[in-house]
Short mmCIF file of C-alpha atoms and ligand atoms in Angstrom, two decimals:
data_model
loop_
_atom_site.label_atom_id
_atom_site.label_comp_id
_atom_site.label_asym_id
_atom_site.label_seq_id
_atom_site.Cartn_x
_atom_site.Cartn_y
_atom_site.Cartn_z
CA UNK A 1 92.53 131.47 223.93
CA UNK A 2 95.44 133.06 222.07
CA UNK A 3 98.16 135.03 223.86
CA UNK A 4 96.80 138.49 223.02
CA UNK A 5 93.33 137.49 224.20
CA UNK A 6 94.81 136.21 227.48
CA UNK A 7 96.79 139.44 227.92
CA UNK A 8 93.69 141.56 227.35
CA UNK A 9 91.50 139.36 229.57
CA UNK A 10 93.81 139.11 232.60
CA UNK A 11 92.34 141.02 235.52
CA UNK A 12 93.10 140.95 239.25
CA UNK A 13 89.97 139.84 241.11
CA UNK A 14 89.02 141.60 244.34
CA UNK A 15 88.39 138.21 245.93
CA UNK A 16 88.69 134.52 245.10
CA UNK A 17 86.01 131.89 245.63
CA UNK A 18 86.52 129.31 248.39
CA UNK A 19 86.49 126.36 245.99
CA UNK A 20 89.83 124.52 245.83
CA UNK A 21 92.07 124.39 242.76
CA UNK A 22 93.26 121.15 241.19
CA UNK A 23 96.89 120.29 241.81
CA UNK A 24 97.52 119.81 238.07
CA UNK A 25 96.14 123.29 237.35
CA UNK A 26 98.52 124.87 239.87
CA UNK A 27 101.38 122.80 238.47
CA UNK A 28 100.65 124.01 234.92
CA UNK A 29 100.62 127.63 236.15
CA UNK A 30 103.92 127.24 238.02
CA UNK A 31 105.46 125.60 234.95
CA UNK A 32 104.43 128.59 232.82
CA UNK A 33 106.37 130.77 235.26
CA UNK A 34 109.51 128.78 234.63
CA UNK A 35 109.24 129.46 230.86
CA UNK A 36 109.62 133.21 231.45
CA UNK A 37 112.81 135.03 230.52
CA UNK A 38 114.90 134.39 233.64
CA UNK A 39 118.48 135.62 233.77
CA UNK A 40 119.87 133.56 236.63
CA UNK A 41 117.85 131.52 239.10
CA UNK A 42 114.54 131.85 240.89
CA UNK A 43 112.60 129.51 243.15
CA UNK A 44 108.87 128.73 243.23
CA UNK A 45 107.14 127.86 246.52
CA UNK A 46 103.55 126.64 246.17
CA UNK A 47 101.31 127.22 249.19
CA UNK A 48 97.94 125.45 249.29
CA UNK A 49 97.49 124.49 252.94
CA UNK A 50 94.44 126.49 254.11
CA UNK A 51 95.92 126.95 257.61
CA UNK A 52 99.16 128.32 256.19
CA UNK A 53 97.32 130.65 253.81
CA UNK A 54 95.22 131.85 256.75
CA UNK A 55 98.39 132.48 258.76
CA UNK A 56 99.86 134.49 255.85
CA UNK A 57 96.68 136.54 255.68
CA UNK A 58 96.49 137.16 259.45
CA UNK A 59 100.18 138.08 259.77
CA UNK A 60 100.00 140.35 256.70
CA UNK A 61 97.05 142.24 258.17
CA UNK A 62 98.87 142.61 261.52
CA UNK A 63 101.92 143.99 259.70
CA UNK A 64 99.81 146.37 257.60
CA UNK A 65 98.21 147.72 260.78
CA UNK A 66 101.65 148.45 262.24
CA UNK A 67 103.22 149.71 259.01
CA UNK A 68 102.82 153.44 259.58
CA UNK A 69 101.52 153.63 256.00
CA UNK A 70 98.14 155.38 255.97
CA UNK A 71 96.79 153.46 252.95
CA UNK A 72 97.91 150.04 254.28
CA UNK A 73 96.50 150.77 257.74
CA UNK A 74 93.16 151.86 256.27
CA UNK A 75 92.94 148.70 254.12
CA UNK A 76 93.87 146.42 257.04
CA UNK A 77 91.23 148.03 259.25
CA UNK A 78 88.47 147.62 256.64
CA UNK A 79 86.01 145.02 257.98
CA UNK A 80 86.25 141.78 256.00
CA UNK A 81 89.52 142.75 254.29
CA UNK A 82 91.63 139.79 253.21
CA UNK A 83 95.27 140.48 252.37
CA UNK A 84 95.38 137.25 250.38
CA UNK A 85 91.98 137.95 248.78
CA UNK A 86 90.89 134.50 249.97
CA UNK A 87 93.42 132.90 247.59
CA UNK A 88 93.22 129.11 247.47
CA UNK A 89 96.83 128.90 246.36
CA UNK A 90 99.78 131.22 246.38
CA UNK A 91 103.00 130.85 244.41
CA UNK A 92 105.84 132.68 246.09
CA UNK A 93 108.82 133.64 243.97
CA UNK A 94 112.24 133.99 245.56
CA UNK A 95 115.67 134.85 244.24
CA UNK A 96 119.18 134.22 245.59
CA UNK A 97 120.16 137.17 247.78
CA UNK A 98 116.84 138.97 247.27
CA UNK A 99 116.97 142.48 245.81
CA UNK A 100 120.09 143.36 243.85
CA UNK A 101 121.33 146.83 242.91
CA UNK A 102 120.62 146.46 239.19
CA UNK A 103 117.15 144.97 239.72
CA UNK A 104 117.73 141.68 237.88
CA UNK A 105 116.17 139.58 240.66
CA UNK A 106 112.98 141.62 240.72
CA UNK A 107 112.81 141.58 236.91
CA UNK A 108 113.25 137.79 236.88
CA UNK A 109 110.48 137.07 239.38
CA UNK A 110 108.18 139.63 237.78
CA UNK A 111 108.56 138.02 234.35
CA UNK A 112 107.73 134.64 235.89
CA UNK A 113 104.79 136.09 237.82
CA UNK A 114 103.23 137.64 234.74
CA UNK A 115 103.66 134.39 232.79
CA UNK A 116 101.77 132.63 235.60
CA UNK A 117 98.99 135.24 235.60
CA UNK A 118 98.55 134.80 231.85
CA UNK A 119 98.60 131.01 232.11
CA UNK A 120 95.97 131.21 234.85
CA UNK A 121 93.82 133.42 232.63
CA UNK A 122 94.09 130.90 229.81
CA UNK A 123 93.02 128.13 232.22
CA UNK A 124 90.04 130.15 233.50
CA UNK A 125 91.63 130.74 236.93
CA UNK A 126 91.87 134.12 238.66
CA UNK A 127 95.28 135.51 239.56
CA UNK A 128 96.65 138.52 241.41
CA UNK A 129 100.26 139.73 241.51
CA UNK A 130 101.06 140.55 245.15
CA UNK A 131 103.82 142.15 247.13
CA UNK A 132 101.91 142.95 250.32
CA UNK A 133 102.08 139.45 251.87
CA UNK A 134 105.79 139.03 251.03
CA UNK A 135 106.93 140.58 254.31
CA UNK A 136 104.89 138.09 256.33
CA UNK A 137 106.26 135.26 254.18
CA UNK A 138 109.84 136.48 254.65
CA UNK A 139 109.76 136.46 258.43
CA UNK A 140 109.19 133.95 261.19
CA UNK A 141 107.01 132.18 262.17
CA UNK A 142 106.05 131.58 258.52
CA UNK A 143 109.45 131.69 256.80
CA UNK A 144 110.81 128.41 258.16
CA UNK A 145 107.66 126.53 257.09
CA UNK A 146 108.44 127.42 253.45
CA UNK A 147 111.73 125.47 253.32
CA UNK A 148 113.30 128.05 251.00
CA UNK A 149 116.62 127.11 249.41
CA UNK A 150 119.60 128.50 251.32
CA UNK A 151 120.19 132.19 250.60
CA UNK A 152 116.94 132.77 248.70
CA UNK A 153 114.69 135.71 249.61
CA UNK A 154 110.97 136.02 248.77
CA UNK A 155 110.21 138.91 246.40
CA UNK A 156 106.73 138.58 244.90
CA UNK A 157 103.76 136.25 245.03
CA UNK A 158 100.92 135.29 242.72
CA UNK A 159 97.61 134.58 244.42
CA UNK A 160 95.34 132.10 242.65
CA UNK A 161 91.77 130.96 242.91
CA UNK A 162 88.51 130.42 241.13
CA UNK A 163 86.51 133.54 240.38
CA UNK A 164 82.92 134.52 239.76
CA UNK A 165 82.09 134.85 236.06
CA UNK A 166 84.30 134.59 233.02
CA UNK A 167 87.25 136.75 231.95
CA UNK A 168 86.42 139.08 229.11
CA UNK A 169 88.79 141.24 227.11
CA UNK A 170 89.40 144.74 228.46
CA UNK A 171 89.96 147.90 226.49
CA UNK A 172 92.88 150.01 227.73
CA UNK A 173 93.77 153.59 226.82
CA UNK A 174 97.11 153.75 224.99
CA UNK A 175 97.93 157.38 225.80
CA UNK A 176 101.13 156.47 227.66
CA UNK A 177 103.04 155.38 224.55
CA UNK A 178 105.33 157.56 222.46
CA UNK A 179 107.23 156.65 219.33
CA UNK A 180 110.55 158.27 218.53
C1 LIG B 201 104.01 145.68 242.02
C2 LIG B 201 102.62 145.24 242.36
C3 LIG B 201 102.29 144.94 243.68
C4 LIG B 201 100.99 144.52 244.00
N1 LIG B 201 100.71 144.18 245.30
C5 LIG B 201 99.46 143.80 245.61
C6 LIG B 201 99.14 143.41 246.94
O1 LIG B 201 99.98 143.39 247.82
N2 LIG B 201 97.87 143.04 247.21
C7 LIG B 201 96.89 143.02 246.24
O2 LIG B 201 95.76 142.66 246.55
N3 LIG B 201 97.17 143.37 244.97
C8 LIG B 201 98.41 143.76 244.62
N4 LIG B 201 98.72 144.08 243.33
C9 LIG B 201 97.67 143.96 242.29
C10 LIG B 201 97.24 145.33 241.81
O3 LIG B 201 96.49 145.95 242.80
C11 LIG B 201 96.49 145.20 240.49
O4 LIG B 201 97.33 144.57 239.55
C12 LIG B 201 96.10 146.59 240.00
O5 LIG B 201 95.04 147.05 240.79
C13 LIG B 201 95.72 146.63 238.55
O6 LIG B 201 94.61 145.79 238.31
P1 LIG B 201 94.64 144.67 237.17
O7 LIG B 201 95.72 143.70 237.54
O8 LIG B 201 93.27 144.08 237.20
O9 LIG B 201 94.95 145.34 235.85
C14 LIG B 201 100.01 144.45 242.99
C15 LIG B 201 100.35 144.72 241.65
C16 LIG B 201 101.64 145.10 241.35
C17 LIG B 201 101.97 145.37 239.90
#
């Protein structure tokens, strides 16, 4: 698959299958993240323990229910809703100090996250950029399990898993582009 085909084929699945991912596949995806344009430092935390992923899901749903956000509350109260989309792995991206005023930290982790989504697409693995579960990952009781480097704050996550069917290229409208 060439890069443009991977870009056009990447799609966030509604849910992941329960089949596990190979360690080398996750490693290759995380490595792709590290090849992104990163101005400074970021950290990758790979979560694969089913109990930990379940705890992230459960805590995220609890937080969504108490968020005061109508959309989040509705989603969390939908029967069968999974905040992690049944991900079999999650790669959490953190940056020193978390959000900064200029937005460099968020830009860094987002570049890495998109690289990982594209690498996953190339490898036939489903991926979903996520911010919802980050709050649960940032706070106890989950935070200390992650062994984050001192001073680093979680910003975004990429959920990974096998998916039903094959990725096919999408066609997107290009009516949000202007040339000057
Ligand atoms: C900034 C951002 C935050 C997101 N947070 C979540 C999330 O918390 N949970 C989730 O399931 N999907 C999340 N997504 C995935 C989007 O819902 C998904 O990318 C969007 O629906 C577009 O679909 P596509 O990726 O298939 O093009 C997020 C995407 C972005 C860009």
